[in-house]
Coordinates of N, CA and C in Angstrom, one line a residue:
X635 N 279.1 22.5 79.2 CA 279.6 23.3 78.1 C 280.5 24.2 78.6
X636 N 281.6 24.5 77.8 CA 282.7 25.5 78.0 C 282.5 26.8 78.0
X637 N 283.0 27.6 79.1 CA 282.8 29.0 78.9 C 284.3 29.6 79.2
X638 N 284.4 30.7 78.6 CA 285.8 31.3 78.5 C 285.5 32.6 79.0
X639 N 286.3 33.1 79.7 CA 286.0 34.4 80.5 C 287.2 35.2 80.4
X640 N 287.3 36.3 79.9 CA 288.5 37.1 79.5 C 288.5 38.1 80.5
X641 N 290.0 38.7 80.4 CA 290.1 40.0 81.6 C 291.4 40.6 80.8
X642 N 291.4 42.0 81.1 CA 292.3 42.8 80.7 C 291.8 43.7 79.5
X643 N 292.9 44.2 78.8 CA 292.5 45.2 77.8 C 292.4 46.6 78.2
X644 N 291.8 47.4 77.3 CA 291.7 48.9 77.4 C 292.1 49.8 76.5
X645 N 292.7 50.8 77.0 CA 293.2 51.9 76.2 C 294.7 52.2 76.3
X646 N 295.5 52.0 75.4 CA 297.0 52.0 75.4 C 297.4 52.8 74.3
X647 N 298.7 53.3 74.6 CA 299.3 54.2 73.6 C 300.3 53.4 72.4
X648 N 300.4 53.9 71.3 CA 301.3 53.1 70.2 C 302.7 52.9 71.2
X649 N 303.2 51.7 70.6 CA 304.2 51.4 71.4 C 304.3 50.7 72.6
X650 N 303.0 50.8 73.4 CA 302.9 50.0 74.6 C 302.7 48.6 74.5
X651 N 302.2 48.0 75.6 CA 302.2 46.6 75.7 C 300.6 46.3 76.2
X652 N 300.4 45.0 76.0 CA 299.1 44.5 76.3 C 299.0 43.0 77.1
X653 N 298.1 43.0 77.9 CA 298.3 41.6 78.6 C 296.8 41.3 78.8
X654 N 296.4 40.3 78.2 CA 295.0 39.7 78.4 C 295.0 38.3 78.8
X655 N 294.1 37.8 79.6 CA 294.0 36.7 80.0 C 292.6 35.9 79.9
X656 N 292.7 34.6 79.9 CA 291.5 33.9 79.4 C 291.3 32.8 80.4
X657 N 290.4 32.5 81.1 CA 290.0 31.4 82.0 C 289.0 30.5 81.6
X658 N 289.2 29.1 81.4 CA 288.1 28.5 80.9 C 287.7 27.5 82.2
X659 N 286.5 27.1 81.8 CA 285.8 26.2 83.0 C 285.0 25.2 82.1
X660 N 284.5 24.1 82.6 CA 283.8 23.1 81.9 C 284.4 22.9 80.6
X661 N 285.6 22.4 80.5 CA 286.2 22.1 79.3 C 285.7 20.9 78.7
X662 N 285.6 20.9 77.5 CA 285.1 19.6 76.9 C 286.2 18.9 76.1
X663 N 287.4 19.4 76.2 CA 288.5 18.8 75.6 C 288.4 18.3 74.0
X664 N 287.6 18.9 73.3 CA 287.4 18.6 71.9 C 288.0 19.3 71.1
X665 N 288.6 20.4 71.5 CA 289.4 21.5 70.6 C 290.9 21.3 70.8
X666 N 291.6 21.7 69.7 CA 293.3 21.6 69.6 C 293.9 22.4 70.5
X667 N 293.5 23.6 70.4 CA 294.3 24.8 71.1 C 293.1 25.8 71.5
X668 N 293.9 26.8 72.4 CA 293.0 27.7 72.9 C 293.9 29.0 72.9
X669 N 293.2 30.1 72.2 CA 293.9 31.4 72.1 C 293.1 32.5 71.7
X670 N 293.4 33.4 71.0 CA 292.8 34.7 70.7 C 292.5 35.0 69.2
X671 N 291.4 35.6 69.1 CA 291.2 36.3 67.7 C 290.6 37.8 67.9
X672 N 290.9 38.5 66.9 CA 290.3 40.0 67.2 C 289.8 40.3 66.2
X673 N 288.8 41.4 66.3 CA 288.0 41.7 65.2 C 287.8 43.4 65.3
X674 N 288.0 44.1 64.2 CA 288.0 45.8 64.2 C 286.7 45.9 63.5
X675 N 286.0 46.9 63.7 CA 284.9 47.5 62.9 C 285.1 47.5 61.5
X676 N 284.4 46.8 60.8 CA 284.2 46.8 59.2 C 285.5 45.7 59.0
X677 N 286.2 44.9 59.8 CA 287.1 43.9 59.4 C 286.8 42.7 59.6
X678 N 287.4 41.6 59.2 CA 287.0 40.2 59.5 C 287.7 39.8 60.5
X679 N 287.4 38.9 61.2 CA 287.9 38.2 62.2 C 289.5 37.6 61.9
X680 N 290.5 37.9 62.8 CA 291.8 37.8 62.5 C 292.5 37.0 63.7
X681 N 293.1 35.8 63.4 CA 293.6 35.1 64.4 C 295.1 35.8 64.9
X682 N 295.0 35.7 66.2 CA 296.3 36.2 67.0 C 297.2 35.2 67.4
X683 N 297.0 34.4 68.4 CA 297.8 33.7 68.9 C 297.1 32.3 69.5
X684 N 297.7 31.3 69.7 CA 297.1 30.2 70.5 C 298.2 29.3 71.2
X685 N 298.0 28.4 72.0 CA 298.5 27.3 72.5 C 297.8 26.2 72.8
X686 N 298.6 25.1 72.4 CA 298.0 23.8 72.8 C 298.0 23.3 74.1
X687 N 297.2 22.9 74.7 CA 297.1 22.3 76.1 C 298.0 21.2 76.4
X688 N 297.9 20.0 75.4 CA 298.7 19.0 75.6 C 300.2 19.0 75.7
X689 N 300.7 19.4 74.6 CA 302.2 19.7 74.4 C 302.7 21.1 74.6
X690 N 301.9 22.1 74.7 CA 302.4 23.6 74.7 C 302.7 24.2 73.5
X691 N 302.7 23.5 72.3 CA 302.9 24.2 71.0 C 301.9 25.5 70.9
X692 N 302.7 26.4 70.4 CA 302.4 27.8 70.2 C 302.2 28.1 68.6
X693 N 301.1 28.8 68.6 CA 301.0 29.2 67.0 C 300.6 30.9 66.9
X694 N 301.2 31.7 66.1 CA 301.2 33.2 66.1 C 300.8 33.3 64.5
X695 N 300.0 34.7 64.3 CA 299.9 35.3 63.1 C 301.1 35.8 62.8
X696 N 301.2 35.8 61.4 CA 302.8 36.3 60.9 C 302.7 38.1 61.2
X697 N 301.5 38.6 61.4 CA 301.5 40.1 61.7 C 302.0 40.3 63.0
X698 N 302.0 39.4 64.1 CA 302.3 39.7 65.3 C 303.4 38.9 65.9
X699 N 303.9 38.1 64.9 CA 305.1 37.3 65.4 C 306.4 38.2 65.7
X700 N 307.1 37.9 66.7 CA 308.3 38.7 67.2 C 307.8 39.7 68.6
X701 N 306.6 39.8 68.5 CA 306.4 40.9 69.5 C 305.0 40.3 70.4
X702 N 304.9 39.3 70.1 CA 303.7 38.5 70.8 C 304.0 37.2 71.6
X703 N 303.3 37.0 72.7 CA 303.8 35.7 73.5 C 302.4 35.1 74.0
X704 N 302.2 33.8 73.8 CA 301.2 33.2 74.5 C 301.7 32.3 75.5
X705 N 301.0 32.1 76.6 CA 301.4 31.0 77.6 C 300.3 30.4 78.3
X706 N 300.6 29.4 78.9 CA 299.4 28.6 79.8 C 299.8 28.6 81.3
X707 N 298.6 28.7 82.2 CA 298.7 28.3 83.5 C 298.0 27.1 83.8
X708 N 298.3 26.0 83.7 CA 297.5 24.8 83.8 C 296.9 24.5 85.2
X709 N 297.6 25.2 86.3 CA 296.9 25.2 87.4 C 295.7 25.9 87.6
X710 N 295.6 27.2 86.9 CA 294.7 28.1 86.9 C 293.8 27.9 85.6
X711 N 294.1 26.9 85.0 CA 293.4 26.8 83.7 C 293.4 27.8 82.7
X712 N 294.2 28.7 82.6 CA 294.2 30.1 81.9 C 295.1 30.0 80.8
X713 N 295.0 30.9 79.8 CA 295.9 31.4 78.8 C 296.3 32.9 78.8
X714 N 297.5 33.3 78.7 CA 298.0 34.5 79.1 C 298.5 35.2 77.5
X715 N 298.1 36.2 77.0 CA 298.4 36.7 75.8 C 299.3 38.2 76.2
X716 N 300.5 38.3 75.7 CA 301.1 39.4 75.9 C 301.6 39.9 74.6
X717 N 301.6 41.3 74.3 CA 301.7 41.9 72.9 C 302.5 43.0 73.4
X718 N 303.7 43.4 72.7 CA 304.5 44.7 72.7 C 304.4 45.4 71.3
X719 N 304.9 46.7 71.3 CA 305.0 47.3 70.4 C 303.6 47.6 69.5
X720 N 302.7 48.0 70.3 CA 301.3 47.8 69.9 C 301.3 49.1 68.8
X721 N 300.4 48.8 67.7 CA 300.2 49.7 66.9 C 298.6 49.9 66.6
X722 N 298.3 51.1 66.0 CA 296.9 51.5 65.8 C 296.0 50.3 65.2
X723 N 296.8 49.7 64.4 CA 296.3 48.4 63.7 C 296.0 47.3 64.5
X724 N 296.3 47.3 65.9 CA 296.2 46.3 66.5 C 294.8 46.4 67.5
X725 N 294.1 47.6 67.3 CA 292.8 48.0 67.8 C 291.8 47.0 67.6
X726 N 290.9 46.5 68.4 CA 289.7 45.6 68.1 C 289.4 45.0 69.2
X727 N 288.4 44.3 69.1 CA 287.7 43.4 70.4 C 288.5 41.9 70.1
X728 N 289.3 41.6 71.5 CA 290.0 40.5 71.4 C 289.0 39.4 72.0
X729 N 288.8 38.1 71.3 CA 288.1 37.2 71.7 C 288.9 35.8 72.0
X730 N 288.6 35.2 73.4 CA 289.2 34.2 73.6 C 288.5 32.9 73.1
X731 N 289.3 32.1 72.5 CA 288.5 31.1 71.6 C 289.2 29.7 71.6
X732 N 288.4 28.7 71.5 CA 289.0 27.3 71.0 C 289.1 27.1 69.8
X733 N 290.3 26.4 69.2 CA 290.6 26.3 67.9 C 290.7 24.7 67.6
X734 N 289.9 24.3 66.5 CA 290.0 22.9 66.2 C 290.9 22.7 65.1
X735 N 291.4 23.5 64.4 CA 292.5 23.2 63.4 C 293.6 24.3 63.4
X736 N 294.9 23.9 63.6 CA 296.1 24.9 63.6 C 297.1 24.3 63.1
X737 N 298.0 25.1 62.2 CA 299.3 25.0 61.6 C 299.9 25.7 62.0
X738 N 301.5 26.0 61.2 CA 302.6 26.7 61.6 C 302.2 28.1 61.1
X739 N 301.1 28.2 60.0 CA 300.4 29.6 59.7 C 299.3 30.2 60.5
X740 N 299.1 29.5 61.7 CA 298.1 29.9 62.6 C 296.8 28.9 62.7
X741 N 295.9 29.5 63.2 CA 294.8 28.6 63.6 C 293.5 29.0 62.8
X742 N 292.9 28.4 62.3 CA 291.4 28.7 61.4 C 290.3 29.1 62.4
X743 N 290.4 30.6 62.2 CA 289.0 31.3 62.8 C 287.7 30.7 62.6
X744 N 287.7 30.1 61.2 CA 286.1 29.4 60.9 C 286.0 28.2 61.4
X745 N 287.0 27.6 62.1 CA 286.7 26.3 62.8 C 287.2 26.5 64.4
X746 N 286.4 27.7 65.1 CA 286.6 28.0 66.4 C 285.3 28.1 67.1
X747 N 285.3 28.3 68.4 CA 284.3 28.5 69.0 C 284.5 29.3 70.4
X748 N 283.7 30.3 70.5 CA 284.1 31.2 71.7 C 282.9 31.5 72.5
X749 N 282.8 31.3 73.9 CA 281.6 31.9 74.7 C 282.0 33.2 75.4
X750 N 283.2 33.7 75.1 CA 283.5 34.8 76.1 C 283.1 36.2 75.3
X751 N 282.8 37.3 75.9 CA 282.3 38.5 75.2 C 283.5 39.3 74.6
X752 N 284.6 38.9 74.7 CA 285.7 39.7 74.3 C 286.1 40.9 75.1
X753 N 287.2 41.4 74.9 CA 287.7 42.6 75.6 C 288.2 43.5 74.7
X754 N 287.7 44.8 74.8 CA 288.1 46.0 73.7 C 289.5 46.4 73.9
X755 N 290.3 46.4 73.0 CA 291.6 46.9 72.9 C 291.7 48.1 71.9
X756 N 292.1 49.3 72.4 CA 292.2 50.4 71.5 C 293.6 51.2 71.8
X757 N 294.2 51.3 70.6 CA 295.5 51.7 70.6 C 295.4 53.0 70.1
X758 N 296.0 54.1 70.8 CA 295.8 55.5 70.3 C 297.1 55.7 69.7
X759 N 297.0 56.7 68.7 CA 297.9 57.3 67.9 C 298.9 58.2 68.7

């Protein structure tokens, strides 16, 4: 069974930067891409970004395009998420997840699976 372990996050100021990493072990290779979704209190899960392991194709939510980058480290079996120009609306718990379905509009959070506990990101005003 696959396990996803996240690291990073914490408290940042508006306009600051964020870096999260996700290390996978025991991969099943049955998902199309690996990336992140986030969830804030009282909000639904929101896709952020993902990357395909085979070809390296990237996917971004429209709300974070232009200030977000997702990359992979095949040797370490890790996924890296970097975000700039953070806003209070970026506050939430970020979860690393495997996605089964992706398109240019992003990846379907309803067709995802995550074993990570997530990392809290709080953006102060």
